mmCIF file of C-alpha atoms and ligand atoms in Angstrom:
data_model
loop_
_atom_site.group_PDB
_atom_site.id
_atom_site.type_symbol
_atom_site.label_atom_id
_atom_site.label_comp_id
_atom_site.label_asym_id
_atom_site.label_seq_id
_atom_site.Cartn_x
_atom_site.Cartn_y
_atom_site.Cartn_z
ATOM 1 C CA UNK N 1 -38.214 -29.503 44.398
ATOM 2 C CA UNK N 2 -37.180 -32.463 42.719
ATOM 3 C CA UNK N 3 -36.667 -33.065 39.003
ATOM 4 C CA UNK N 4 -35.687 -36.121 37.135
ATOM 5 C CA UNK N 5 -34.566 -35.317 33.744
ATOM 6 C CA UNK N 6 -33.822 -37.952 31.129
ATOM 7 C CA UNK N 7 -33.136 -40.532 33.699
ATOM 8 C CA UNK N 8 -32.114 -43.884 32.885
ATOM 9 C CA UNK N 9 -30.916 -46.490 35.097
ATOM 10 C CA UNK N 10 -29.197 -49.527 34.181
ATOM 11 C CA UNK N 11 -27.822 -52.495 36.350
ATOM 12 C CA UNK N 12 -25.200 -55.057 35.139
ATOM 13 C CA UNK N 13 -26.602 -58.716 35.513
ATOM 14 C CA UNK N 14 -24.390 -61.209 36.772
ATOM 15 C CA UNK N 15 -24.241 -62.827 33.511
ATOM 16 C CA UNK N 16 -22.617 -59.227 32.280
ATOM 17 C CA UNK N 17 -25.883 -58.236 30.300
ATOM 18 C CA UNK N 18 -27.129 -54.662 30.607
ATOM 19 C CA UNK N 19 -30.601 -54.521 32.500
ATOM 20 C CA UNK N 20 -32.331 -51.164 31.591
ATOM 21 C CA UNK N 21 -34.525 -50.719 34.358
ATOM 22 C CA UNK N 22 -35.758 -47.114 33.760
ATOM 23 C CA UNK N 23 -35.533 -45.501 30.452
ATOM 24 C CA UNK N 24 -35.889 -41.592 30.014
ATOM 25 C CA UNK N 25 -37.836 -40.709 33.022
ATOM 26 C CA UNK N 26 -38.871 -36.895 33.013
ATOM 27 C CA UNK N 27 -40.432 -36.002 36.318
ATOM 28 C CA UNK N 28 -40.835 -32.690 38.431
ATOM 29 C CA UNK N 29 -42.605 -32.610 41.707
ATOM 30 C CA UNK N 30 -42.954 -29.038 43.189
ATOM 31 C CA UNK N 31 -42.510 -28.030 46.843
ATOM 32 C CA UNK N 32 -45.183 -29.342 48.799
ATOM 33 C CA UNK N 33 -46.911 -31.549 46.528
ATOM 34 C CA UNK N 34 -48.054 -35.142 47.402
ATOM 35 C CA UNK N 35 -47.173 -37.299 44.382
ATOM 36 C CA UNK N 36 -47.794 -41.432 44.257
ATOM 37 C CA UNK N 37 -46.213 -43.545 41.840
ATOM 38 C CA UNK N 38 -47.897 -46.666 40.774
ATOM 39 C CA UNK N 39 -46.884 -49.516 38.281
ATOM 40 C CA UNK N 40 -46.536 -53.235 38.071
ATOM 41 C CA UNK N 41 -44.334 -55.015 40.550
ATOM 42 C CA UNK N 42 -40.646 -54.931 39.289
ATOM 43 C CA UNK N 43 -41.196 -51.887 37.103
ATOM 44 C CA UNK N 44 -38.766 -49.656 38.904
ATOM 45 C CA UNK N 45 -40.525 -47.574 41.570
ATOM 46 C CA UNK N 46 -38.061 -48.407 44.262
ATOM 47 C CA UNK N 47 -35.460 -47.660 42.090
ATOM 48 C CA UNK N 48 -36.840 -44.264 41.246
ATOM 49 C CA UNK N 49 -37.052 -43.713 45.205
ATOM 50 C CA UNK N 50 -33.225 -44.967 45.334
ATOM 51 C CA UNK N 51 -32.208 -42.235 42.691
ATOM 52 C CA UNK N 52 -34.122 -39.325 44.474
ATOM 53 C CA UNK N 53 -32.435 -40.371 47.804
ATOM 54 C CA UNK N 54 -29.247 -40.549 46.382
ATOM 55 C CA UNK N 55 -28.673 -44.234 47.276
ATOM 56 C CA UNK N 56 -28.292 -45.029 43.501
ATOM 57 C CA UNK N 57 -26.942 -42.797 40.472
ATOM 58 C CA UNK N 58 -28.683 -42.497 37.250
ATOM 59 C CA UNK N 59 -26.821 -44.048 34.338
ATOM 60 C CA UNK N 60 -28.044 -41.198 32.172
ATOM 61 C CA UNK N 61 -29.661 -38.023 32.802
ATOM 62 C CA UNK N 62 -29.779 -36.006 36.026
ATOM 63 C CA UNK N 63 -31.741 -35.776 39.235
ATOM 64 C CA UNK N 64 -31.977 -31.984 40.458
ATOM 65 C CA UNK N 65 -32.946 -31.091 43.977
ATOM 66 C CA UNK N 66 -34.098 -27.397 44.139
ATOM 67 C CA UNK N 67 -32.342 -26.948 40.830
ATOM 68 C CA UNK N 68 -29.031 -28.474 41.778
ATOM 69 C CA UNK N 69 -27.705 -31.564 40.455
ATOM 70 C CA UNK N 70 -27.884 -34.270 43.031
ATOM 71 C CA UNK N 71 -24.405 -36.053 43.841
ATOM 72 C CA UNK N 72 -24.323 -38.343 46.573
ATOM 73 C CA UNK N 73 -27.007 -38.770 49.388
ATOM 74 C CA UNK N 74 -30.017 -36.407 49.185
ATOM 75 C CA UNK N 75 -29.633 -34.572 52.771
ATOM 76 C CA UNK N 76 -33.115 -32.980 52.171
ATOM 77 C CA UNK N 77 -34.697 -36.538 52.074
ATOM 78 C CA UNK N 78 -35.977 -38.858 54.668
ATOM 79 C CA UNK N 79 -37.314 -42.326 54.016
ATOM 80 C CA UNK N 80 -40.199 -44.660 55.340
ATOM 81 C CA UNK N 81 -39.890 -48.016 54.089
ATOM 82 C CA UNK N 82 -42.062 -51.165 54.304
ATOM 83 C CA UNK N 83 -39.727 -53.038 56.405
ATOM 84 C CA UNK N 84 -39.174 -51.864 59.991
ATOM 85 C CA UNK N 85 -37.066 -48.556 60.257
ATOM 86 C CA UNK N 86 -36.759 -48.762 63.986
ATOM 87 C CA UNK N 87 -34.096 -50.079 66.259
ATOM 88 C CA UNK N 88 -35.107 -52.909 68.277
ATOM 89 C CA UNK N 89 -32.870 -52.336 71.090
ATOM 90 C CA UNK N 90 -33.564 -48.613 71.639
ATOM 91 C CA UNK N 91 -36.836 -47.380 73.232
ATOM 92 C CA UNK N 92 -39.445 -45.285 71.390
ATOM 93 C CA UNK N 93 -38.005 -41.852 72.521
ATOM 94 C CA UNK N 94 -34.433 -42.998 71.783
ATOM 95 C CA UNK N 95 -35.556 -44.099 68.254
ATOM 96 C CA UNK N 96 -37.361 -40.761 67.471
ATOM 97 C CA UNK N 97 -34.724 -38.687 68.845
ATOM 98 C CA UNK N 98 -31.854 -40.444 67.113
ATOM 99 C CA UNK N 99 -32.047 -38.246 63.814
ATOM 100 C CA UNK N 100 -31.565 -34.935 65.978
ATOM 101 C CA UNK N 101 -28.829 -36.440 68.163
ATOM 102 C CA UNK N 102 -27.023 -37.417 64.940
ATOM 103 C CA UNK N 103 -27.264 -33.951 63.693
ATOM 104 C CA UNK N 104 -25.380 -32.849 67.197
ATOM 105 C CA UNK N 105 -28.549 -31.628 69.145
ATOM 106 C CA UNK N 106 -28.107 -32.234 72.968
ATOM 107 C CA UNK N 107 -29.818 -35.161 74.337
ATOM 108 C CA UNK N 108 -32.386 -33.072 76.376
ATOM 109 C CA UNK N 109 -33.284 -30.851 73.501
ATOM 110 C CA UNK N 110 -33.635 -34.030 71.175
ATOM 111 C CA UNK N 111 -35.948 -35.414 73.983
ATOM 112 C CA UNK N 112 -38.171 -32.558 74.069
ATOM 113 C CA UNK N 113 -38.443 -32.416 70.583
ATOM 114 C CA UNK N 114 -39.092 -36.445 70.268
ATOM 115 C CA UNK N 115 -41.875 -36.012 72.998
ATOM 116 C CA UNK N 116 -43.763 -33.483 70.657
ATOM 117 C CA UNK N 117 -43.404 -35.811 67.863
ATOM 118 C CA UNK N 118 -44.262 -38.864 69.565
ATOM 119 C CA UNK N 119 -47.458 -37.135 70.781
ATOM 120 C CA UNK N 120 -48.270 -35.757 67.415
ATOM 121 C CA UNK N 121 -48.197 -39.374 65.850
ATOM 122 C CA UNK N 122 -50.480 -40.483 68.796
ATOM 123 C CA UNK N 123 -48.109 -42.472 71.049
ATOM 124 C CA UNK N 124 -47.847 -40.289 74.020
ATOM 125 C CA UNK N 125 -47.341 -42.500 76.911
ATOM 126 C CA UNK N 126 -45.094 -44.915 75.086
ATOM 127 C CA UNK N 127 -41.836 -43.093 75.121
ATOM 128 C CA UNK N 128 -40.007 -45.778 77.227
ATOM 129 C CA UNK N 129 -41.648 -48.922 75.231
ATOM 130 C CA UNK N 130 -39.436 -50.826 73.070
ATOM 131 C CA UNK N 131 -40.501 -51.621 69.379
ATOM 132 C CA UNK N 132 -41.257 -55.259 70.148
ATOM 133 C CA UNK N 133 -43.944 -54.183 72.870
ATOM 134 C CA UNK N 134 -45.673 -52.205 70.193
ATOM 135 C CA UNK N 135 -48.120 -53.254 67.280
ATOM 136 C CA UNK N 136 -47.221 -53.068 63.659
ATOM 137 C CA UNK N 137 -49.447 -50.001 63.468
ATOM 138 C CA UNK N 138 -47.569 -48.225 66.369
ATOM 139 C CA UNK N 139 -44.322 -48.917 64.851
ATOM 140 C CA UNK N 140 -44.984 -47.329 61.725
ATOM 141 C CA UNK N 141 -45.974 -44.375 63.855
ATOM 142 C CA UNK N 142 -42.573 -44.452 65.388
ATOM 143 C CA UNK N 143 -40.983 -44.579 62.210
ATOM 144 C CA UNK N 144 -42.874 -41.650 60.828
ATOM 145 C CA UNK N 145 -42.151 -39.518 63.831
ATOM 146 C CA UNK N 146 -38.494 -40.744 63.256
ATOM 147 C CA UNK N 147 -38.410 -39.179 59.929
ATOM 148 C CA UNK N 148 -40.699 -35.991 60.433
ATOM 149 C CA UNK N 149 -38.701 -35.100 63.674
ATOM 150 C CA UNK N 150 -35.735 -33.889 61.264
ATOM 151 C CA UNK N 151 -38.377 -31.899 59.242
ATOM 152 C CA UNK N 152 -37.445 -33.278 55.904
ATOM 153 C CA UNK N 153 -38.213 -31.025 52.746
ATOM 154 C CA UNK N 154 -38.636 -34.454 50.961
ATOM 155 C CA UNK N 155 -40.487 -37.458 52.417
ATOM 156 C CA UNK N 156 -39.902 -40.787 50.598
ATOM 157 C CA UNK N 157 -42.318 -43.489 51.316
ATOM 158 C CA UNK N 158 -42.086 -47.172 49.866
ATOM 159 C CA UNK N 159 -44.935 -49.043 50.225
ATOM 160 C CA UNK N 160 -44.913 -47.850 54.096
ATOM 161 C CA UNK N 161 -48.388 -48.670 54.863
ATOM 162 C CA UNK N 162 -48.721 -52.210 52.801
ATOM 163 C CA UNK N 163 -48.245 -54.579 55.673
ATOM 164 C CA UNK N 164 -50.864 -52.970 57.835
ATOM 165 C CA UNK N 165 -54.574 -54.301 58.153
ATOM 166 C CA UNK N 166 -57.050 -51.902 56.250
ATOM 167 C CA UNK N 167 -58.390 -50.134 59.386
ATOM 168 C CA UNK N 168 -54.857 -49.383 60.898
ATOM 169 C CA UNK N 169 -53.728 -48.308 57.451
ATOM 170 C CA UNK N 170 -56.687 -45.687 56.975
ATOM 171 C CA UNK N 171 -55.831 -44.347 60.489
ATOM 172 C CA UNK N 172 -52.055 -43.909 59.316
ATOM 173 C CA UNK N 173 -52.999 -42.357 55.905
ATOM 174 C CA UNK N 174 -55.388 -40.047 57.699
ATOM 175 C CA UNK N 175 -52.456 -39.088 60.077
ATOM 176 C CA UNK N 176 -49.812 -38.872 57.587
ATOM 177 C CA UNK N 177 -52.177 -36.370 55.668
ATOM 178 C CA UNK N 178 -52.936 -34.268 58.715
ATOM 179 C CA UNK N 179 -49.344 -33.971 59.447
ATOM 180 C CA UNK N 180 -48.154 -33.423 56.089
ATOM 181 C CA UNK N 181 -50.654 -30.559 55.480
ATOM 182 C CA UNK N 182 -48.794 -28.559 58.404
ATOM 183 C CA UNK N 183 -45.594 -29.062 56.606
ATOM 184 C CA UNK N 184 -44.348 -27.927 53.176
ATOM 185 C CA UNK N 185 -42.665 -31.208 52.330
ATOM 186 C CA UNK N 186 -42.884 -32.976 49.079
ATOM 187 C CA UNK N 187 -44.073 -36.541 49.198
ATOM 188 C CA UNK N 188 -43.050 -39.290 46.899
ATOM 189 C CA UNK N 189 -45.156 -41.961 47.706
ATOM 190 C CA UNK N 190 -44.862 -45.463 46.290
ATOM 191 C CA UNK N 191 -47.839 -47.910 46.549
ATOM 192 C CA UNK N 192 -49.359 -51.092 44.559
ATOM 193 C CA UNK N 193 -52.497 -49.994 45.730
ATOM 194 C CA UNK N 194 -54.254 -47.701 43.302
ATOM 195 C CA UNK N 195 -56.941 -46.590 45.577
ATOM 196 C CA UNK N 196 -54.458 -45.567 48.169
ATOM 197 C CA UNK N 197 -52.532 -43.509 45.517
ATOM 198 C CA UNK N 198 -55.606 -41.648 44.521
ATOM 199 C CA UNK N 199 -57.074 -40.947 48.097
ATOM 200 C CA UNK N 200 -53.738 -39.473 49.218
ATOM 201 C CA UNK N 201 -52.180 -37.719 46.308
ATOM 202 C CA UNK N 202 -52.387 -34.352 44.390
ATOM 203 C CA UNK N 203 -50.947 -36.270 41.633
ATOM 204 C CA UNK N 204 -50.669 -40.080 40.571
ATOM 205 C CA UNK N 205 -47.918 -41.120 38.121
ATOM 206 C CA UNK N 206 -48.237 -44.456 36.228
ATOM 207 C CA UNK N 207 -45.127 -46.263 34.967
ATOM 208 C CA UNK N 208 -44.869 -48.636 32.351
ATOM 209 C CA UNK N 209 -44.117 -52.177 32.675
ATOM 210 C CA UNK N 210 -40.197 -52.743 32.632
ATOM 211 C CA UNK N 211 -37.741 -53.354 31.167
ATOM 212 C CA UNK N 212 -37.063 -49.689 30.419
ATOM 213 C CA UNK N 213 -39.977 -48.447 32.409
ATOM 214 C CA UNK N 214 -41.126 -44.812 31.556
ATOM 215 C CA UNK N 215 -43.829 -42.568 32.567
ATOM 216 C CA UNK N 216 -46.993 -43.487 31.098
ATOM 217 C CA UNK N 217 -49.439 -41.133 32.662
ATOM 218 C CA UNK N 218 -49.795 -38.165 34.865
ATOM 219 C CA UNK N 219 -53.116 -37.508 36.569
ATOM 220 C CA UNK N 220 -54.033 -34.582 38.673
ATOM 221 C CA UNK N 221 -56.264 -35.408 41.697
ATOM 222 C CA UNK N 222 -58.128 -32.320 42.648
ATOM 223 C CA UNK N 223 -60.437 -33.571 45.471
ATOM 224 C CA UNK N 224 -60.593 -30.979 48.557
ATOM 225 C CA UNK N 225 -58.580 -31.279 51.593
ATOM 226 C CA UNK N 226 -58.835 -32.234 54.256
ATOM 227 C CA UNK N 227 -59.724 -35.632 53.096
ATOM 228 C CA UNK N 228 -60.947 -39.003 54.746
ATOM 229 C CA UNK N 229 -59.067 -41.655 53.156
ATOM 230 C CA UNK N 230 -61.780 -44.173 54.494
ATOM 231 C CA UNK N 231 -64.657 -42.484 52.811
ATOM 232 C CA UNK N 232 -63.148 -40.918 49.807
ATOM 233 C CA UNK N 233 -63.692 -44.005 47.586
ATOM 234 C CA UNK N 234 -67.480 -43.851 47.819
ATOM 235 C CA UNK N 235 -67.363 -40.533 45.961
ATOM 236 C CA UNK N 236 -68.505 -41.018 42.344
ATOM 237 C CA UNK N 237 -65.702 -38.821 41.062
ATOM 238 C CA UNK N 238 -63.166 -40.974 42.800
ATOM 239 C CA UNK N 239 -64.625 -44.142 41.215
ATOM 240 C CA UNK N 240 -64.207 -42.137 37.724
ATOM 241 C CA UNK N 241 -60.541 -41.079 38.261
ATOM 242 C CA UNK N 242 -59.986 -44.595 39.666
ATOM 243 C CA UNK N 243 -61.227 -46.435 36.202
ATOM 244 C CA UNK N 244 -59.647 -43.977 34.088
ATOM 245 C CA UNK N 245 -56.188 -44.733 35.830
ATOM 246 C CA UNK N 246 -56.776 -48.321 36.053
ATOM 247 C CA UNK N 247 -57.426 -48.444 32.173
ATOM 248 C CA UNK N 248 -53.814 -47.043 31.948
ATOM 249 C CA UNK N 249 -52.412 -49.251 34.684
ATOM 250 C CA UNK N 250 -54.025 -52.743 33.850
ATOM 251 C CA UNK N 251 -52.086 -52.973 30.444
ATOM 252 C CA UNK N 252 -48.990 -52.642 32.096
ATOM 253 C CA UNK N 253 -49.963 -55.085 34.760
ATOM 254 C CA UNK N 254 -50.839 -57.619 31.972
ATOM 255 C CA UNK N 255 -47.538 -56.897 30.004
ATOM 256 C CA UNK N 256 -45.651 -57.512 33.278
ATOM 257 C CA UNK N 257 -47.497 -60.642 33.893
ATOM 258 C CA UNK N 258 -46.836 -61.976 30.429
ATOM 259 C CA UNK N 259 -43.002 -61.048 30.699
ATOM 260 C CA UNK N 260 -42.789 -62.976 34.115
ATOM 261 C CA UNK N 261 -44.581 -65.972 32.416
ATOM 262 C CA UNK N 262 -42.138 -65.974 29.477
ATOM 263 C CA UNK N 263 -39.170 -65.967 31.898
ATOM 264 C CA UNK N 264 -40.900 -68.895 33.745
ATOM 265 C CA UNK N 265 -41.068 -70.954 30.506
ATOM 266 C CA UNK N 266 -37.584 -69.963 29.494
ATOM 267 C CA UNK N 267 -36.025 -71.184 32.627
ATOM 268 C CA UNK N 268 -37.866 -74.264 33.066
HETATM 269 N N1 LIG Z 1 -29.226 -53.048 42.975
HETATM 270 C C1 LIG Z 1 -29.594 -53.447 41.908
HETATM 271 N N2 LIG Z 1 -28.930 -54.650 41.177
HETATM 272 C C2 LIG Z 1 -29.402 -55.284 40.096
HETATM 273 N N3 LIG Z 1 -30.868 -54.954 39.638
HETATM 274 C C3 LIG Z 1 -31.656 -54.164 40.515
HETATM 275 C C4 LIG Z 1 -31.188 -53.623 41.667
HETATM 276 N N4 LIG Z 1 -32.143 -52.915 42.195
HETATM 277 C C5 LIG Z 1 -33.191 -53.147 41.391
HETATM 278 N N5 LIG Z 1 -32.873 -53.990 40.640
HETATM 279 C C6 LIG Z 1 -33.601 -54.537 39.477
HETATM 280 O O1 LIG Z 1 -34.653 -53.448 38.853
HETATM 281 C C7 LIG Z 1 -35.874 -53.904 38.682
HETATM 282 C C8 LIG Z 1 -36.775 -52.802 39.272
HETATM 283 O O2 LIG Z 1 -36.795 -53.147 40.876
HETATM 284 P P1 LIG Z 1 -37.634 -52.163 41.690
HETATM 285 O O3 LIG Z 1 -37.406 -50.756 41.614
HETATM 286 O O4 LIG Z 1 -37.301 -52.628 42.960
HETATM 287 O O5 LIG Z 1 -39.181 -52.318 41.293
HETATM 288 P P2 LIG Z 1 -40.601 -51.805 42.056
HETATM 289 O O6 LIG Z 1 -40.201 -51.321 43.225
HETATM 290 O O7 LIG Z 1 -41.366 -51.165 41.230
HETATM 291 O O8 LIG Z 1 -41.173 -53.226 42.382
HETATM 292 C C9 LIG Z 1 -35.879 -55.377 39.058
HETATM 293 O O9 LIG Z 1 -35.842 -55.946 37.838
HETATM 294 C C10 LIG Z 1 -34.839 -55.459 39.936
HETATM 295 O O10 LIG Z 1 -34.515 -56.859 39.944
HETATM 296 MG MG1 LIG Z 2 -40.450 -51.857 45.326
#
């Protein structure tokens, strides 16, 4: 479904220097797979997502979607970010139906479909509310319905649940899994939380600390589904894989921390 082949991404700094964020990333995500990506802050996770979404183009290498090289925006992908996805001046039903309206679907048909998705994410009865009248968790549900209504083949999520309290987060994660299991969407899920990555995913990818981040580890997570994310971390097998991936990740976190300190010393 998604293939990154020898992908390098560089940005030009205001000083004119080249900043290599990602270097030679090779990654294949099959149809229907749930993949999480973890790595230290600033290593290039969101940049990787931008390349898959088509917001950015690689400096070298290629991104393929269903075997075709991606050029421009990825029409098969929908994104849920950490920050708000919803329009504050639109009601829940207008926010959720927007994607279909933009695709030329009639208002009544979009509304019918939106009502189904609003119910599916547990917000039946809130169709006429504005985002400001909802809690943070409810707004996340709106954002999820807004994405899923267009039935994307690729769902891109960037720290989507990071701002939620732990109980709401677990509820949302379980709901995401429940809805995803009914679709055949591939999910690319960014998180800084290794537990969340393991609990949700079929695979966890560890990126190295930048600059020039690359894939350090690729772990298969084969716990049976359906899973309960609030309880899965008590499983000894969970703790074992957690420890194994953490061994890989912690070195990168330390490198990233040391690099940040060096920069701080240099600039002071
Ligand atoms: N549009 C951009 N222009 C210049 N530098 C960028 C741009 N986007 C990201 N970067 C840099 O790329 C690096 C990785 O950023 P990002 O992908 O957001 O990291 P992460 O999501 O892993 O925290 C950072 O050093 C950031 O400053
Ligand atoms: Mg990021």
